[in-house]
């Protein structure tokens, strides 16, 4: 009974139409002088009309109940114009839900793959340290392995923070030259160990960014240059400025990058030929550097010639406010749009 009363609630238009039509019918009978009004005929017609209307409602109730029972079946038939659009809307919600689940599962898999790769990566310097305990070792080698561990830990930490970037950043004026020099100090032992010359030509440059995140980006790029520059090589770091942007240029004369690998070096997990031949790599350093740069309103480009040089350029556009660019990216991310 409760179900039938709920059904009647949604059949108000039919009830209203029924009562209005009856009122019009009675009004015509009583006001038209050419019609001889008889109560017995009226009561008979009225009762017959009610029976027909009740039969119609029962039929509608039965059809709706049947449709509800078979709503999950493919041959489900809508009983209203509104229902057709609700069905389309629900189907679209289902598709969006499936896409969201697939995105979440893909991110979980990517995170799992990265963590597995990271574990294998960090085991190498730990194993080297264990071997050093059993043999005579140079303090320089110990520092190198500890530095590697620190870099891997930092990379994992920043990767974990990537999705919550908007909760942990502060855009302000930064001295780019000071950030570069501070980053180079952390790599000074690597420069000495590989006897790599540093050609530093940077002017005092003020840019709008987050110093902590930008220093991580610089660290990834300089680490990459050191990794693929041979002993007695050279790394040149310089600044430049145009009407549209300020530039930080990091160039080395190392092994270079194959042209077929160049378009993919910023892809997540891409190691390329160099990553497979010269050293084990998670393929996350340059990906994180580019992702964080974009979130800060900057971007990185790379040009290279195999066995000749590799040049990374960080672009700091003058006509983009990094704060509002980051806010825009955060809003788009919260709505499920691509960053």
Short mmCIF file of C-alpha atoms in Angstrom, two decimals:
data_model
loop_
_atom_site.label_atom_id
_atom_site.label_comp_id
_atom_site.label_asym_id
_atom_site.label_seq_id
_atom_site.Cartn_x
_atom_site.Cartn_y
_atom_site.Cartn_z
CA UNK A 1 0.00 0.00 0.00
CA UNK A 2 2.83 2.35 0.87
CA UNK A 3 4.40 1.67 -2.49
CA UNK A 4 1.10 2.42 -4.27
CA UNK A 5 0.68 5.71 -2.38
CA UNK A 6 4.21 6.68 -3.39
CA UNK A 7 3.29 5.83 -6.97
CA UNK A 8 0.20 8.11 -6.77
CA UNK A 9 2.44 10.94 -5.61
CA UNK A 10 4.14 10.86 -9.00
CA UNK A 11 0.85 10.50 -10.89
CA UNK A 12 -0.52 13.86 -9.73
CA UNK A 13 -0.78 15.16 -13.27
CA UNK A 14 -3.16 12.32 -14.23
CA UNK A 15 -5.26 12.83 -11.07
CA UNK A 16 -5.46 16.53 -11.73
CA UNK A 17 -6.47 15.95 -15.36
CA UNK A 18 -9.12 13.45 -14.27
CA UNK A 19 -10.78 15.80 -11.75
CA UNK A 20 -10.67 18.80 -14.11
CA UNK A 21 -12.26 16.79 -16.93
CA UNK A 22 -15.04 15.64 -14.57
CA UNK A 23 -15.73 19.17 -13.39
CA UNK A 24 -15.97 20.36 -17.00
CA UNK A 25 -18.26 17.43 -17.81
CA UNK A 26 -20.62 18.24 -14.89
CA UNK A 27 -20.59 21.95 -15.76
CA UNK A 28 -21.63 21.19 -19.34
CA UNK A 29 -24.46 18.92 -18.21
CA UNK A 30 -25.89 21.40 -15.73
CA UNK A 31 -25.56 24.59 -17.77
CA UNK A 32 -26.59 23.44 -21.23
CA UNK A 33 -30.42 23.82 -21.49
CA UNK A 34 -30.58 21.51 -24.51
CA UNK A 35 -29.39 18.58 -22.40
CA UNK A 36 -31.88 16.90 -20.07
CA UNK A 37 -29.92 16.14 -16.89
CA UNK A 38 -30.70 12.82 -15.19
CA UNK A 39 -28.98 11.83 -11.94
CA UNK A 40 -29.07 8.11 -12.57
CA UNK A 41 -27.32 8.55 -15.91
CA UNK A 42 -24.76 10.90 -14.37
CA UNK A 43 -23.98 8.52 -11.48
CA UNK A 44 -23.65 5.58 -13.90
CA UNK A 45 -21.30 7.54 -16.19
CA UNK A 46 -19.31 8.87 -13.24
CA UNK A 47 -18.88 5.39 -11.71
CA UNK A 48 -17.85 3.94 -15.07
CA UNK A 49 -15.34 6.75 -15.51
CA UNK A 50 -13.86 6.09 -12.06
CA UNK A 51 -13.52 2.37 -12.79
CA UNK A 52 -11.75 3.08 -16.08
CA UNK A 53 -9.43 5.58 -14.36
CA UNK A 54 -8.65 3.15 -11.53
CA UNK A 55 -7.93 0.41 -14.07
CA UNK A 56 -5.61 2.84 -15.88
CA UNK A 57 -3.75 3.65 -12.63
CA UNK A 58 -3.45 -0.03 -11.73
CA UNK A 59 -2.09 -0.77 -15.19
CA UNK A 60 0.44 2.06 -14.83
CA UNK A 61 1.39 0.84 -11.35
CA UNK A 62 1.89 -2.70 -12.63
CA UNK A 63 4.03 -1.52 -15.58
CA UNK A 64 6.14 0.71 -13.34
CA UNK A 65 6.64 -2.08 -10.80
CA UNK A 66 7.66 -4.44 -13.59
CA UNK A 67 10.08 -1.86 -14.98
CA UNK A 68 11.65 -1.37 -11.52
CA UNK A 69 12.19 -5.14 -11.14
CA UNK A 70 13.94 -5.33 -14.53
CA UNK A 71 15.80 -2.01 -14.32
CA UNK A 72 19.23 -3.72 -14.50
CA UNK A 73 18.38 -5.67 -17.65
CA UNK A 74 19.48 -4.52 -21.09
CA UNK A 75 15.96 -4.59 -22.54
CA UNK A 76 14.71 -2.25 -19.80
CA UNK A 77 12.02 0.06 -21.21
CA UNK A 78 11.58 3.60 -19.92
CA UNK A 79 7.99 4.63 -19.16
CA UNK A 80 8.50 8.39 -19.24
CA UNK A 81 10.18 11.07 -21.28
CA UNK A 82 12.05 12.18 -18.17
CA UNK A 83 13.26 8.64 -17.56
CA UNK A 84 15.04 8.54 -20.92
CA UNK A 85 17.21 11.50 -19.96
CA UNK A 86 17.78 10.18 -16.44
CA UNK A 87 18.98 6.92 -17.97
CA UNK A 88 21.42 8.80 -20.21
CA UNK A 89 22.57 10.86 -17.23
CA UNK A 90 23.13 7.76 -15.09
CA UNK A 91 25.04 6.07 -17.93
CA UNK A 92 27.29 9.11 -18.19
CA UNK A 93 27.83 9.03 -14.41
CA UNK A 94 28.75 5.36 -14.67
CA UNK A 95 31.26 6.08 -17.44
CA UNK A 96 32.79 8.93 -15.43
CA UNK A 97 32.93 6.68 -12.37
CA UNK A 98 34.69 3.95 -14.36
CA UNK A 99 37.14 6.51 -15.77
CA UNK A 100 37.84 7.81 -12.27
CA UNK A 101 38.41 4.29 -10.95
CA UNK A 102 40.72 3.54 -13.88
CA UNK A 103 42.68 6.75 -13.22
CA UNK A 104 43.02 5.90 -9.52
CA UNK A 105 44.11 2.35 -10.32
CA UNK A 106 46.59 3.64 -12.90
CA UNK A 107 48.06 6.06 -10.34
CA UNK A 108 48.25 3.28 -7.77
CA UNK A 109 50.06 1.05 -10.26
CA UNK A 110 52.43 3.86 -11.22
CA UNK A 111 53.13 4.56 -7.56
CA UNK A 112 53.65 0.83 -6.88
CA UNK A 113 55.99 0.48 -9.87
CA UNK A 114 57.93 3.54 -8.76
CA UNK A 115 58.28 2.30 -5.18
CA UNK A 116 59.47 -1.11 -6.38
CA UNK A 117 61.97 0.57 -8.69
CA UNK A 118 63.01 2.94 -5.89
CA UNK A 119 63.69 0.01 -3.54
CA UNK A 120 65.94 -1.63 -6.14
CA UNK A 121 67.65 1.69 -6.78
CA UNK A 122 68.42 2.51 -3.16
CA UNK A 123 69.67 -1.02 -2.44
CA UNK A 124 72.73 -0.36 -4.61
CA UNK A 125 74.36 2.37 -2.47
CA UNK A 126 73.34 0.50 0.70
CA UNK A 127 75.08 -2.64 -0.60
CA UNK A 128 78.16 -0.57 -1.44
CA UNK A 129 78.20 0.84 2.09
CA UNK A 130 78.05 -2.70 3.50
CA UNK A 131 81.03 -3.70 1.35
CA UNK A 132 82.90 -0.63 2.54
CA UNK A 133 82.48 -1.83 6.13
CA UNK A 134 84.50 -4.92 5.26
CA UNK A 135 87.28 -3.22 3.28
CA UNK A 136 89.39 -0.11 3.32
CA UNK A 137 87.56 2.74 1.64
CA UNK A 138 88.09 6.34 0.78
CA UNK A 139 85.98 8.91 2.63
CA UNK A 140 85.10 10.36 -0.79
CA UNK A 141 83.41 7.12 -1.82
CA UNK A 142 81.44 7.01 1.42
CA UNK A 143 80.18 10.56 0.89
CA UNK A 144 79.18 9.73 -2.70
CA UNK A 145 77.04 6.77 -1.64
CA UNK A 146 75.40 8.71 1.20
CA UNK A 147 74.65 11.54 -1.23
CA UNK A 148 72.98 9.06 -3.58
CA UNK A 149 70.77 7.77 -0.77
CA UNK A 150 69.83 11.31 0.19
CA UNK A 151 68.91 12.10 -3.42
CA UNK A 152 66.75 8.98 -3.75
CA UNK A 153 64.97 9.77 -0.48
CA UNK A 154 64.35 13.39 -1.58
CA UNK A 155 63.02 12.19 -4.92
CA UNK A 156 60.57 9.80 -3.26
CA UNK A 157 59.47 12.50 -0.83
CA UNK A 158 58.76 15.04 -3.58
CA UNK A 159 57.00 12.42 -5.67
CA UNK A 160 54.70 11.66 -2.72
CA UNK A 161 53.97 15.39 -2.33
CA UNK A 162 53.25 15.99 -6.01
CA UNK A 163 49.48 15.50 -5.81
CA UNK A 164 49.24 17.74 -2.71
CA UNK A 165 51.49 20.45 -4.11
CA UNK A 166 48.91 23.22 -3.60
CA UNK A 167 49.08 22.67 0.18
CA UNK A 168 52.83 23.18 0.46
CA UNK A 169 54.18 26.04 -1.61
CA UNK A 170 54.89 29.74 -1.23
CA UNK A 171 55.40 31.95 -4.27
CA UNK A 172 57.73 34.87 -3.61
CA UNK A 173 60.70 36.70 -5.11
CA UNK A 174 63.73 34.40 -5.27
CA UNK A 175 67.38 35.09 -6.08
CA UNK A 176 67.98 32.61 -8.87
CA UNK A 177 71.76 33.05 -8.76
CA UNK A 178 71.81 32.33 -5.02
CA UNK A 179 69.68 29.17 -5.46
CA UNK A 180 71.99 27.91 -8.21
CA UNK A 181 75.11 28.48 -6.12
CA UNK A 182 73.58 26.81 -3.06
CA UNK A 183 72.63 23.80 -5.17
CA UNK A 184 76.10 23.59 -6.69
CA UNK A 185 77.65 23.51 -3.21
CA UNK A 186 75.81 20.25 -2.47
CA UNK A 187 77.37 18.74 -5.62
CA UNK A 188 80.89 20.14 -5.17
CA UNK A 189 82.35 16.76 -4.21
CA UNK A 190 80.85 15.15 -7.32
CA UNK A 191 82.46 17.85 -9.49
CA UNK A 192 85.85 17.21 -7.86
CA UNK A 193 85.49 13.42 -7.97
CA UNK A 194 84.85 13.38 -11.74
CA UNK A 195 87.17 16.36 -12.37
CA UNK A 196 84.35 18.18 -14.15
CA UNK A 197 84.96 21.85 -14.91
CA UNK A 198 82.23 24.31 -13.97
CA UNK A 199 81.70 27.31 -16.20
CA UNK A 200 79.44 29.59 -14.19
CA UNK A 201 78.10 32.72 -15.85
CA UNK A 202 74.99 33.85 -14.01
CA UNK A 203 73.81 37.39 -13.41
CA UNK A 204 71.81 38.44 -10.35
CA UNK A 205 68.28 37.45 -11.37
CA UNK A 206 65.02 37.80 -9.46
CA UNK A 207 62.24 35.36 -10.35
CA UNK A 208 58.88 34.50 -8.76
CA UNK A 209 58.84 30.93 -7.52
CA UNK A 210 58.97 28.68 -4.46
CA UNK A 211 62.61 28.39 -3.42
CA UNK A 212 62.30 24.90 -1.91
CA UNK A 213 60.61 23.31 -4.92
CA UNK A 214 62.79 25.22 -7.40
CA UNK A 215 65.94 24.05 -5.64
CA UNK A 216 64.75 20.47 -5.99
CA UNK A 217 64.26 21.08 -9.74
CA UNK A 218 67.77 22.54 -10.03
CA UNK A 219 69.14 19.59 -8.10
CA UNK A 220 67.53 17.10 -10.52
CA UNK A 221 68.91 18.89 -13.59
CA UNK A 222 72.43 19.27 -12.20
CA UNK A 223 72.43 15.66 -10.98
CA UNK A 224 71.39 14.56 -14.47
CA UNK A 225 74.23 16.54 -16.06
CA UNK A 226 76.78 15.13 -13.60
CA UNK A 227 75.53 11.59 -14.16
CA UNK A 228 76.00 11.69 -17.93
CA UNK A 229 79.12 13.85 -18.17
CA UNK A 230 82.38 11.92 -18.38
CA UNK A 231 85.47 12.67 -16.33
CA UNK A 232 87.28 15.88 -17.27
CA UNK A 233 84.08 17.12 -18.90
CA UNK A 234 82.46 20.51 -18.52
CA UNK A 235 79.13 21.85 -17.26
CA UNK A 236 78.18 25.43 -18.10
CA UNK A 237 75.43 27.28 -16.23
CA UNK A 238 74.30 30.70 -17.38
CA UNK A 239 71.35 33.10 -17.32
CA UNK A 240 69.71 35.06 -20.08
CA UNK A 241 66.74 37.37 -20.43
CA UNK A 242 64.37 38.29 -23.26
CA UNK A 243 61.31 40.53 -23.43
CA UNK A 244 59.07 37.52 -22.70
CA UNK A 245 61.04 35.47 -20.17
CA UNK A 246 64.06 34.89 -17.98
CA UNK A 247 66.16 31.80 -18.69
CA UNK A 248 68.46 29.52 -16.74
CA UNK A 249 70.63 27.40 -19.04
CA UNK A 250 72.42 24.23 -17.90
CA UNK A 251 74.63 22.66 -20.58
CA UNK A 252 77.08 19.78 -20.46
CA UNK A 253 79.38 18.14 -23.01
CA UNK A 254 78.48 14.62 -21.92
CA UNK A 255 77.06 11.63 -23.75
CA UNK A 256 74.03 13.52 -25.07
CA UNK A 257 70.59 12.10 -25.81
CA UNK A 258 69.47 10.17 -28.87
CA UNK A 259 67.03 12.10 -31.03
CA UNK A 260 64.41 9.37 -30.78
CA UNK A 261 64.57 9.58 -26.97
CA UNK A 262 64.49 13.37 -26.75
CA UNK A 263 60.68 13.88 -27.01
CA UNK A 264 60.08 11.42 -24.15
CA UNK A 265 62.69 12.35 -21.55
CA UNK A 266 60.08 14.14 -19.37
CA UNK A 267 57.67 11.19 -19.43
CA UNK A 268 57.01 9.38 -16.18
CA UNK A 269 59.34 6.39 -15.76
CA UNK A 270 61.17 6.89 -19.08
CA UNK A 271 64.83 5.90 -18.76
CA UNK A 272 65.93 5.94 -22.39
CA UNK A 273 69.10 4.47 -23.81
CA UNK A 274 71.39 6.33 -21.39
CA UNK A 275 69.41 5.22 -18.34
CA UNK A 276 69.79 1.59 -19.38
CA UNK A 277 73.44 1.68 -20.46
CA UNK A 278 75.29 4.10 -18.19
CA UNK A 279 73.43 3.75 -14.89
CA UNK A 280 70.29 2.29 -13.40
CA UNK A 281 67.53 4.86 -13.35
CA UNK A 282 63.95 5.17 -12.12
CA UNK A 283 63.17 7.65 -14.88
CA UNK A 284 61.49 9.98 -12.38
CA UNK A 285 63.98 12.83 -11.94
CA UNK A 286 63.23 14.77 -15.12
CA UNK A 287 59.52 13.92 -14.90
CA UNK A 288 59.32 15.45 -11.42
CA UNK A 289 61.36 18.47 -12.50
CA UNK A 290 59.00 19.21 -15.40
CA UNK A 291 55.82 18.56 -13.37
CA UNK A 292 56.93 20.84 -10.55
CA UNK A 293 58.06 23.50 -13.01
CA UNK A 294 54.63 23.53 -14.65
CA UNK A 295 52.93 23.81 -11.27
CA UNK A 296 55.12 26.80 -10.44
CA UNK A 297 54.31 28.51 -13.75
CA UNK A 298 57.67 27.64 -15.36
CA UNK A 299 58.65 25.00 -17.90
CA UNK A 300 61.76 23.14 -19.04
CA UNK A 301 63.01 22.48 -22.56
CA UNK A 302 65.86 20.29 -23.69
CA UNK A 303 68.05 20.14 -26.78
CA UNK A 304 70.82 17.62 -27.34
CA UNK A 305 73.19 16.12 -29.85
CA UNK A 306 74.39 12.61 -29.07
CA UNK A 307 78.03 12.49 -27.87
CA UNK A 308 78.24 16.30 -28.18
CA UNK A 309 76.10 18.14 -25.65
CA UNK A 310 72.86 18.33 -23.68
CA UNK A 311 71.21 21.61 -22.77
CA UNK A 312 68.36 22.11 -20.32
CA UNK A 313 66.65 25.48 -20.14
CA UNK A 314 64.28 26.56 -17.38
CA UNK A 315 61.92 29.23 -18.70
CA UNK A 316 60.47 31.81 -16.30
CA UNK A 317 57.80 33.70 -18.31
CA UNK A 318 57.43 37.35 -17.36
CA UNK A 319 53.76 37.64 -18.38
CA UNK A 320 52.53 34.77 -16.15
CA UNK A 321 51.83 35.16 -12.46
CA UNK A 322 53.04 31.86 -10.91
CA UNK A 323 50.67 32.24 -7.96
CA UNK A 324 47.55 32.45 -10.12
CA UNK A 325 48.88 29.82 -12.53
CA UNK A 326 49.30 27.45 -9.59
CA UNK A 327 45.84 28.29 -8.26
CA UNK A 328 44.35 27.60 -11.69
CA UNK A 329 46.12 24.22 -11.88
CA UNK A 330 44.90 23.34 -8.36
CA UNK A 331 41.28 24.17 -9.23
CA UNK A 332 41.47 22.16 -12.46
CA UNK A 333 42.96 19.21 -10.56
CA UNK A 334 40.25 19.33 -7.87
CA UNK A 335 37.55 19.19 -10.59
CA UNK A 336 39.16 16.19 -12.22
CA UNK A 337 40.51 18.11 -15.21
CA UNK A 338 44.03 17.49 -16.49
CA UNK A 339 46.77 19.70 -15.16
#
